[in-house]
Amino acid sequence: MKKIVIFGVGLIGGSVALALKKAQPTLGSLSIVGVGRNPASLAQALQLGVIDAGVDSSSAQLKTALADADVILIAAPVAQTAGILASIKPHLNRHTLVTDAGSTKGDVLACALSILAEQAHQFVGGHPIAGAEKSGVGAASADLFVGKNVVLTPTEQTQAETLARATHFWHSCGAKVSHMPAQAHDRIFAAVSHLPHLLAFALVDDIANRANAAELFGFAASGFRDFTRIAGSHPEMWRDISLANKEALLQELTAYQTELALLKTLLENEDGAGLEALFSRASLARNAWSDKKI
Amino acid sequence: MKKIVIFGVGLIGGSVALALKKAQPTLGSLSIVGVGRNPASLAQALQLGVIDAGVDSSSAQLKTALADADVILIAAPVAQTAGILASIKPHLNRHTLVTDAGSTKGDVLACALSILAEQAHQFVGGHPIAGAEKSGVGAASADLFVGKNVVLTPTEQTQAETLARATHFWHSCGAKVSHMPAQAHDRIFAAVSHLPHLLAFALVDDIANRANAAELFGFAASGFRDFTRIAGSHPEMWRDISLANKEALLQELTAYQTELALLKTLLENEDGAGLEALFSRASLARNAWSDKKI
């Protein structure tokens, strides 16, 4: 790898840049070009040494940068993927690997197939599972992906060499890499990530809209803090994820509504044994998961 | 204060004992008697120096301990409160303050009024808002309550001196003390504590019951970890809290179901602006709360 172009130099894009720079002794000489909508954040990325050059997404320099890139990484909010792929396509060298870091993969893959067309086999979608409660390049870290999972979502058309290059790219950032179809990815993350985000947003909104919200927040403590941490996440990003993964997320919401109705019935019936059984199953599963993870 | 009797020497009861011992230079000579169902945990409390004596809840020594106690603290799961109050009543000195540390206050107050009868004015309910993800006397700490809120729930019959003594008791543990009616307490904590616990239990149970639970848990990351931390809580304790605060909790579940149905409709209609507005309200409120708390 000699030249990497990164669309969106925020927490994720910036951390990839820093991780690759850290791995440079192994990877050899490397030039990282950042592309973004916001000149101020590109200037910040340049000043922090995260990127070697910053170009505006509508500039002529972008054409040159794209033409000889080894890897193009899209690390912008997922709703921008189509526009970015369209801007890449006219300049896409047939040796360039295109990958992304979006939280949903079915919609991104559909964009790549339609927009990159006969060059779609150069694209492999990716999702780094790394915390993102802070955002912006100022929060970027070379170690963000170390030991974390990155899920790649190749298709039957993806060539083995392309997948190997995408795998190597993320391995160079320190990540563990696994592969699965985009649809399977989206179903899994609807359950373990997207649904919990929506549930946390809903709880905080429910409380914030009340006349006595200040009093309620005044007595909220550590359990509330942890439960609602993800409700502090980026609204635009989560709007995009929700819409992009609509079908799987609606299924999850329906399943959760069923579970909640069951719990409510147990409580209405004062079924202590039933409540304790549900809480015990959850508590055992949660603590077993936690013991394994940490 | 010379003699304190504590029913239930776990995390909360044990931490009160340690906090009072730490404050002993100010409080003067103090003897702490622990009462419990489990001889092994009383022995552990004694060995750790948390209590000065441990008595079985059915022993003759208990009678003596109760008769000259300055303060009796009930720090057992709330469903045991009635039985404990009944065992206290025959031996209750008219100068003794009775308080508790239960997470629900309406049910505890009703027990106190009915069981302590003409001596009910000696009782002031309390709820220390202190983290309890670990349990047992081994996790007790003299500093658990430092800077934390304790809500006391006096009634119109509570004498000013009794309330002052209960306030002093919790101040001695390092806590900040506020007062409100038991019913107001239960409504507030249904919203900011009991509901989030039920939501977290429901999510983990929903996932744990699926055929691909292992795969789903395998990809769950830091957002899931924080959201579900409270789902690792004690099932028996949360069964008791749910049943004790049934009415307020059912109202909260209903309000949350309405909010969730609204969110689902926004998603079904692909209403991006509506979703972003809801997420923005939640995100702003959550981050404003968090900035203020920390």
XYZ file of C-alpha atoms in Angstrom:
588
model
C 0.000 0.000 0.000
C 1.347 3.388 -1.010
C -1.670 5.659 -1.211
C -4.887 5.502 0.842
C -7.830 7.833 0.282
C -10.201 8.190 3.230
C -13.642 9.773 2.813
C -14.697 11.161 6.182
C -11.824 11.814 8.577
C -13.722 11.590 11.861
C -13.278 9.142 14.733
C -13.260 6.043 12.529
C -11.500 7.390 9.411
C -8.965 9.225 11.556
C -8.276 6.155 13.692
C -7.697 4.024 10.572
C -5.210 6.658 9.321
C -3.366 6.704 12.656
C -3.346 2.893 12.877
C -1.895 2.563 9.361
C 0.740 5.196 10.109
C 1.680 3.260 13.241
C 2.015 0.108 11.107
C 4.067 1.967 8.471
C 7.417 0.328 9.317
C 5.789 -2.944 8.157
C 3.662 -1.502 5.369
C 6.348 0.695 3.844
C 5.993 4.275 2.645
C 2.395 5.447 2.828
C 0.544 8.603 1.848
C -2.908 9.213 3.336
C -5.288 11.607 1.619
C -8.373 12.748 3.548
C -11.544 13.858 1.781
C -14.380 15.666 3.529
C -17.258 18.114 3.432
C -15.854 20.237 6.224
C -12.608 22.186 5.501
C -12.098 22.950 9.219
C -12.050 19.297 10.218
C -9.724 18.394 7.314
C -7.395 21.211 8.461
C -7.528 19.785 11.996
C -6.728 16.280 10.699
C -3.760 17.676 8.757
C -2.526 19.648 11.746
C -2.773 16.582 14.015
C -0.713 14.598 11.502
C -3.568 12.162 10.925
C -3.515 12.686 7.143
C -0.780 13.837 4.729
C -3.110 15.860 2.529
C -6.708 17.020 2.714
C -8.817 17.606 -0.374
C -12.299 18.984 -0.806
C -14.800 16.429 -2.091
C -15.486 18.596 -5.159
C -11.841 19.437 -5.987
C -9.761 18.574 -9.021
C -7.053 17.186 -6.726
C -9.481 14.467 -5.701
C -9.425 13.055 -9.239
C -5.632 12.659 -9.068
C -5.728 11.193 -5.568
C -8.369 8.622 -6.546
C -6.645 7.635 -9.765
C -3.602 6.152 -8.048
C -5.072 5.045 -4.695
C -4.354 1.494 -3.531
C -7.261 1.572 -1.108
C -10.262 3.891 -0.829
C -12.029 3.806 2.545
C -15.487 5.346 2.993
C -15.898 6.319 6.654
C -18.703 8.881 6.355
C -22.312 8.500 7.643
C -23.912 5.682 5.603
C -26.462 7.950 3.867
C -23.553 9.633 2.043
C -22.239 6.368 0.584
C -24.114 6.586 -2.714
C -22.894 10.111 -3.447
C -19.320 9.204 -2.548
C -19.332 6.046 -4.701
C -20.704 8.080 -7.624
C -17.866 10.576 -7.231
C -15.305 7.759 -7.108
C -16.538 5.733 -10.063
C -15.235 7.894 -12.993
C -11.696 7.857 -11.553
C -11.547 4.342 -10.172
C -8.378 2.498 -11.177
C -9.032 -1.209 -11.732
C -6.409 -2.163 -9.118
C -7.937 -0.096 -6.300
C -9.689 -1.791 -3.386
C -12.791 0.059 -2.137
C -14.065 -0.646 1.377
C -16.168 1.136 3.975
C -16.768 1.351 7.701
C -20.540 1.771 7.846
C -22.692 0.192 10.570
C -25.123 -1.279 8.012
C -24.033 -3.430 5.109
C -27.023 -4.423 2.948
C -27.724 -0.858 1.795
C -24.029 -0.114 1.205
C -23.615 -3.287 -0.845
C -26.675 -2.412 -2.947
C -25.154 1.019 -3.655
C -21.809 -0.491 -4.603
C -23.397 -3.036 -6.963
C -25.500 -0.407 -8.678
C -23.025 2.474 -8.819
C -19.687 0.712 -9.268
C -21.392 -1.679 -11.756
C -18.723 -3.681 -13.638
C -16.168 -2.598 -10.993
C -18.356 -3.635 -8.027
C -16.114 -6.695 -7.486
C -13.441 -4.244 -6.268
C -15.669 -3.373 -3.306
C -15.805 -5.253 0.020
C -18.025 -3.792 2.746
C -16.697 -3.662 6.296
C -17.950 -2.804 9.772
C -15.430 -2.153 12.537
C -17.091 -2.884 15.903
C -15.376 -0.148 17.854
C -16.845 2.281 20.365
C -17.939 5.621 19.018
C -19.382 7.610 21.909
C -16.967 10.434 21.091
C -16.853 11.663 17.545
C -14.544 13.761 15.392
C -10.907 13.425 14.410
C -9.832 14.866 17.767
C -10.960 11.594 19.390
C -9.162 9.388 16.826
C -6.640 6.867 18.160
C -4.131 4.518 16.525
C -5.298 1.788 18.904
C -9.070 2.090 18.429
C -9.295 -1.191 16.483
C -6.712 -3.241 18.357
C -8.308 -6.580 19.260
C -11.729 -5.385 18.035
C -13.889 -7.220 15.498
C -14.209 -6.045 11.922
C -16.925 -7.821 9.950
C -16.368 -7.961 6.175
C -19.336 -8.764 3.938
C -18.101 -10.213 0.639
C -20.530 -11.503 -1.998
C -20.237 -14.587 -4.197
C -18.673 -12.334 -6.842
C -15.914 -11.076 -4.538
C -12.555 -12.429 -5.691
C -10.392 -14.176 -3.138
C -7.553 -11.697 -3.716
C -9.817 -8.679 -3.116
C -11.095 -10.182 0.124
C -7.523 -10.978 1.175
C -6.507 -7.357 0.576
C -9.460 -6.035 2.596
C -8.628 -8.493 5.383
C -4.970 -7.389 5.329
C -6.067 -3.720 5.439
C -8.011 -4.209 8.674
C -5.427 -6.592 10.159
C -2.920 -3.748 9.658
C -5.150 -1.639 11.957
C -4.863 -4.337 14.636
C -8.375 -5.746 14.204
C -9.690 -9.307 14.179
C -11.517 -9.936 10.904
C -14.542 -12.166 10.247
C -16.688 -12.614 7.125
C -20.439 -13.050 6.652
C -23.135 -12.087 4.132
C -24.359 -8.464 4.397
C -27.899 -9.570 5.260
C -26.704 -11.775 8.145
C -24.615 -8.865 9.430
C -27.592 -6.517 9.395
C -29.833 -8.967 11.258
C -27.220 -9.546 13.976
C -26.500 -5.854 14.533
C -30.183 -4.942 14.484
C -30.482 -7.151 17.590
C -27.328 -6.367 19.562
C -26.655 -2.760 18.585
C -29.364 -0.925 16.651
C -32.282 -2.037 18.850
C -30.537 -1.118 22.147
C -29.735 2.335 20.714
C -33.390 2.912 19.812
C -34.529 1.668 23.238
C -32.147 4.058 25.010
C -33.153 7.029 22.810
C -36.833 6.186 23.512
C -36.360 6.082 27.297
C -34.541 9.422 27.476
C -37.037 11.075 25.126
C -39.935 9.671 27.163
C -38.489 11.246 30.337
C -37.218 14.490 28.763
C -40.708 15.337 27.438
C -42.320 15.366 30.884
C -43.216 18.389 32.993
C -41.092 17.025 35.889
C -38.116 16.004 33.724
C -35.640 18.039 35.823
C -36.760 16.295 39.023
C -36.563 12.866 37.360
C -33.079 13.482 35.936
C -32.044 14.826 39.358
C -32.567 11.386 40.931
C -31.210 9.310 38.035
C -28.066 7.467 39.120
C -25.430 5.058 37.855
C -27.812 2.429 36.436
C -29.511 5.118 34.352
C -26.134 6.524 33.310
C -24.928 3.244 31.822
C -28.282 2.255 30.315
C -28.583 5.599 28.505
C -24.952 6.134 27.505
C -25.732 5.160 23.897
C -28.628 7.665 23.861
C -25.921 10.352 23.708
C -24.904 9.065 20.248
C -24.967 11.079 17.025
C -28.607 11.656 15.892
C -27.861 11.919 12.140
C -25.752 8.765 12.174
C -28.503 6.844 13.963
C -31.205 8.200 11.674
C -29.196 6.819 8.740
C -28.551 3.452 10.392
C -32.235 3.068 11.344
C -33.448 3.807 7.824
C -30.752 1.697 6.183
C -31.563 -1.326 8.357
C -35.295 -0.676 8.547
C -36.621 -4.195 7.909
C -34.392 -6.036 10.391
C -34.874 -3.294 12.976
C -38.676 -3.397 12.658
C -38.550 -7.154 13.252
C -36.429 -6.571 16.354
C -38.777 -3.870 17.628
C -41.730 -6.231 17.185
C -39.956 -9.059 19.032
C -39.059 -6.647 21.830
C -42.635 -5.363 22.078
C -43.774 -8.980 22.495
C -41.220 -9.555 25.264
C -42.258 -6.325 27.001
C -45.948 -7.253 26.787
C -45.110 -10.611 28.398
C -43.225 -8.891 31.203
C -46.115 -6.450 31.716
C -48.598 -9.338 31.959
C -46.437 -11.047 34.589
C -46.450 -7.820 36.581
C -50.201 -7.217 36.133
C -50.831 -10.765 37.392
C -48.345 -10.271 40.263
C -46.648 -13.446 39.044
C -43.569 -13.276 41.255
C -42.236 -16.661 40.146
C -42.607 -15.697 36.472
C -40.875 -12.349 36.986
C -38.046 -13.938 38.942
C -37.615 -16.607 36.248
C -37.371 -13.960 33.492
C -34.945 -11.816 35.523
C -32.866 -14.909 36.383
C -32.558 -16.013 32.739
C -31.478 -12.486 31.783
C -29.120 -12.058 34.710
C -27.411 -15.423 34.134
C -27.048 -14.801 30.390
C -25.753 -11.265 30.894
C -23.211 -12.229 33.523
C -22.038 -15.254 31.513
C -21.538 -12.977 28.473
C -19.737 -10.374 30.538
C -17.406 -12.931 32.181
C -16.488 -14.283 28.752
C -15.934 -10.882 27.136
C -13.749 -9.270 29.820
C -25.795 6.568 69.080
C -24.458 3.659 71.083
C -26.107 0.593 69.626
C -27.231 0.002 66.052
C -29.037 -3.160 64.943
C -28.822 -3.913 61.210
C -31.122 -6.488 59.590
C -29.396 -7.766 56.458
C -25.626 -7.316 56.455
C -25.027 -7.317 52.703
C -23.635 -4.571 50.475
C -25.913 -1.843 51.862
C -26.165 -2.925 55.497
C -22.440 -3.705 55.610
C -21.523 -0.363 54.041
C -23.653 1.520 56.580
C -21.856 -0.360 59.374
C -18.435 0.472 57.939
C -19.371 4.122 57.339
C -20.595 4.515 60.934
C -17.445 2.854 62.274
C -15.369 5.288 60.199
C -17.372 8.187 61.699
C -16.967 6.739 65.222
C -14.477 9.381 66.451
C -17.317 11.880 65.982
C -20.182 9.611 66.990
C -18.554 8.180 70.106
C -18.521 4.525 71.191
C -20.693 2.362 68.966
C -21.733 -1.249 68.953
C -23.147 -2.703 65.744
C -25.247 -5.863 65.880
C -25.963 -7.664 62.613
C -29.053 -9.836 62.135
C -29.504 -12.215 59.221
C -30.947 -15.399 57.770
C -27.568 -16.726 56.732
C -25.095 -17.694 59.535
C -22.188 -17.889 57.044
C -22.584 -14.319 55.891
C -22.961 -13.064 59.473
C -19.747 -14.924 60.328
C -18.050 -13.265 57.346
C -19.302 -9.818 58.459
C -17.944 -10.461 61.950
C -14.612 -11.691 60.616
C -14.280 -8.614 58.353
C -14.925 -6.379 61.385
C -18.062 -4.956 59.777
C -20.219 -5.824 62.806
C -19.382 -6.337 66.488
C -21.875 -9.161 66.986
C -24.026 -11.307 64.755
C -27.313 -12.798 65.899
C -29.715 -15.184 64.247
C -33.066 -13.623 63.400
C -34.838 -16.196 65.585
C -32.491 -16.018 68.598
C -33.090 -14.852 72.141
C -30.107 -12.510 71.876
C -32.028 -10.531 69.275
C -34.587 -9.545 71.904
C -31.844 -8.021 74.080
C -30.171 -6.296 71.137
C -33.446 -4.726 69.986
C -34.457 -3.602 73.456
C -31.605 -1.131 73.830
C -30.933 -0.176 70.191
C -30.718 3.520 69.330
C -31.307 2.821 65.665
C -32.639 -0.253 63.852
C -31.860 -0.360 60.126
C -33.655 -2.804 57.819
C -31.400 -3.472 54.828
C -32.865 -6.785 53.609
C -34.805 -7.370 50.341
C -38.074 -5.371 50.629
C -40.333 -8.452 50.648
C -38.838 -9.370 54.051
C -39.749 -6.032 55.624
C -43.116 -7.123 57.072
C -41.630 -10.169 58.789
C -38.754 -8.151 60.187
C -41.016 -5.378 61.503
C -43.236 -7.998 63.157
C -40.189 -9.501 64.880
C -39.079 -6.041 66.048
C -42.415 -4.776 67.371
C -42.661 -6.732 70.672
C -39.203 -5.503 71.747
C -39.241 -1.974 70.363
C -38.090 0.598 72.893
C -39.992 3.866 72.492
C -36.746 5.820 71.999
C -35.522 3.676 69.105
C -35.473 5.071 65.548
C -36.422 2.512 62.877
C -35.366 3.161 59.280
C -34.775 1.090 56.165
C -32.830 1.075 52.913
C -35.367 -0.418 50.517
C -35.710 0.704 46.895
C -39.490 1.117 47.213
C -41.114 3.190 49.909
C -44.928 3.034 49.626
C -45.107 -0.664 50.494
C -42.571 -0.343 53.322
C -44.471 2.588 54.811
C -47.746 0.641 54.648
C -46.063 -2.249 56.525
C -44.668 0.101 59.160
C -48.026 1.798 59.724
C -49.856 -1.481 60.054
C -47.294 -3.502 62.016
C -45.676 -0.876 64.227
C -49.144 0.646 64.815
C -48.970 3.128 67.710
C -45.162 3.144 67.380
C -45.202 3.798 63.599
C -44.116 7.415 64.209
C -40.695 6.003 65.208
C -40.235 4.810 61.635
C -38.814 6.877 58.740
C -38.320 5.099 55.411
C -35.111 5.716 53.488
C -33.595 4.867 50.094
C -29.870 5.278 49.580
C -29.205 5.822 45.848
C -25.961 3.918 45.692
C -24.769 1.427 43.108
C -25.429 -2.197 43.850
C -24.103 -4.246 40.914
C -22.032 -6.282 43.366
C -23.781 -7.765 46.337
C -22.827 -9.286 49.692
C -20.879 -8.011 52.661
C -17.578 -8.699 50.879
C -18.339 -5.773 48.556
C -19.267 -3.393 51.404
C -17.354 -0.131 51.650
C -17.216 2.701 54.202
C -17.394 5.195 51.315
C -20.351 3.727 49.376
C -22.674 6.582 50.394
C -20.236 9.494 50.314
C -21.805 12.266 48.239
C -24.720 9.996 47.212
C -28.393 10.857 47.653
C -30.495 9.273 50.363
C -34.225 9.966 50.033
C -36.200 9.877 53.299
C -39.975 9.547 53.116
C -41.553 10.955 56.285
C -45.340 11.198 56.681
C -47.394 13.977 58.247
C -47.238 12.043 61.510
C -43.422 11.897 61.585
C -42.092 14.062 64.388
C -39.423 16.638 63.540
C -36.998 15.074 66.017
C -37.396 11.602 64.493
C -36.754 12.968 61.008
C -33.727 14.896 62.315
C -32.316 11.699 63.808
C -32.829 9.770 60.549
C -31.199 12.623 58.633
C -28.257 12.645 61.039
C -27.923 8.863 60.708
C -27.464 9.060 56.914
C -25.353 12.226 57.110
C -23.012 10.238 59.358
C -22.594 7.808 56.435
C -21.506 10.709 54.213
C -24.748 10.962 52.224
C -26.773 13.951 51.037
C -30.322 13.659 52.381
C -33.584 14.830 50.807
C -37.217 14.308 51.858
C -40.359 13.561 49.870
C -43.602 11.580 50.283
C -43.276 7.811 49.710
C -45.647 7.892 46.733
C -43.641 10.636 44.976
C -40.469 8.618 45.588
C -41.980 5.503 44.046
C -43.162 7.354 40.936
C -39.754 8.957 40.373
C -37.808 5.723 40.793
C -40.259 3.754 38.655
C -39.208 6.079 35.808
C -35.458 6.476 36.303
C -34.522 3.145 37.870
C -37.150 0.405 37.900
C -38.248 0.815 34.260
C -34.672 0.809 32.859
C -33.968 -2.379 34.846
C -37.015 -4.110 33.353
C -36.100 -2.910 29.849
C -32.580 -4.284 30.185
C -33.793 -7.630 31.584
C -36.289 -7.833 28.684
C -33.639 -7.207 26.019
C -31.226 -9.821 27.344
C -34.009 -12.376 27.821
C -35.286 -11.685 24.289
C -31.827 -12.427 22.857
C -30.907 -15.285 25.207
C -34.020 -17.262 24.190
C -33.077 -17.406 20.493
C -31.554 -20.307 18.614
C -28.614 -18.104 17.512
C -28.063 -16.480 20.930
C -24.383 -17.464 21.024
C -23.727 -15.795 17.654
C -25.607 -12.654 18.713
C -23.761 -12.371 22.034
C -20.504 -12.970 20.150
C -20.913 -9.700 18.240
C -22.323 -7.629 21.125
C -19.902 -4.848 22.029
C -19.458 -1.905 24.412
C -22.860 -0.265 23.758
C -24.583 -3.543 24.613
C -22.354 -3.998 27.655
C -23.343 -0.679 29.228
C -27.011 -0.897 28.227
C -27.359 -4.341 29.809
C -25.162 -3.892 32.880
C -28.243 -3.565 35.106
C -29.653 -6.790 33.626
C -26.980 -8.561 35.695
C -28.755 -7.397 38.892
C -30.197 -9.657 41.583
C -33.376 -11.400 40.291
C -35.047 -11.832 43.710
C -34.420 -8.203 44.654
C -35.892 -6.993 41.347
C -38.875 -9.324 41.619
C -39.637 -7.719 45.016
C -39.129 -4.156 43.751
C -41.346 -4.780 40.718
C -44.173 -6.209 42.778
C -43.846 -3.556 45.496
C -43.987 -0.715 42.979
C -46.400 -2.423 40.603
C -48.798 0.457 39.900
C -46.180 3.130 39.139
C -44.145 0.641 37.133
C -47.141 -0.413 35.019
C -47.786 3.264 34.245
C -44.152 3.646 33.183
C -44.293 0.508 31.024
C -47.416 1.837 29.316
C -45.816 5.251 28.664
C -42.727 3.526 27.275
C -44.811 1.260 25.032
C -46.445 4.401 23.623
C -43.057 6.007 22.963
C -41.790 2.810 21.320
C -44.889 2.577 19.122
C -44.280 6.184 18.019
C -40.665 5.401 17.174
C -41.741 2.296 15.244
C -44.251 4.325 13.229
C -41.558 6.877 12.334
C -39.396 4.011 11.096
C -42.222 2.287 9.197
C -42.956 5.602 7.464
C -39.239 6.174 6.791
C -39.682 9.552 8.467
C -36.005 10.547 8.651
C -36.707 14.030 10.005
C -38.968 12.625 12.725
C -36.393 9.995 13.739
C -33.585 12.548 13.797
C -35.731 14.931 15.897
C -36.463 12.196 18.456
C -32.809 11.083 18.594
C -31.679 14.728 18.887
C -34.004 15.461 21.806
C -32.767 12.338 23.589
C -29.111 12.950 22.798
C -29.201 16.584 23.966
C -31.073 15.695 27.160
C -28.773 12.767 27.920
C -25.571 14.713 27.352
C -26.841 17.729 29.326
C -27.667 15.388 32.227
C -24.327 13.653 32.008
C -22.346 16.934 31.898
C -24.185 18.123 34.999
C -23.794 14.871 36.942
C -20.098 14.248 36.350
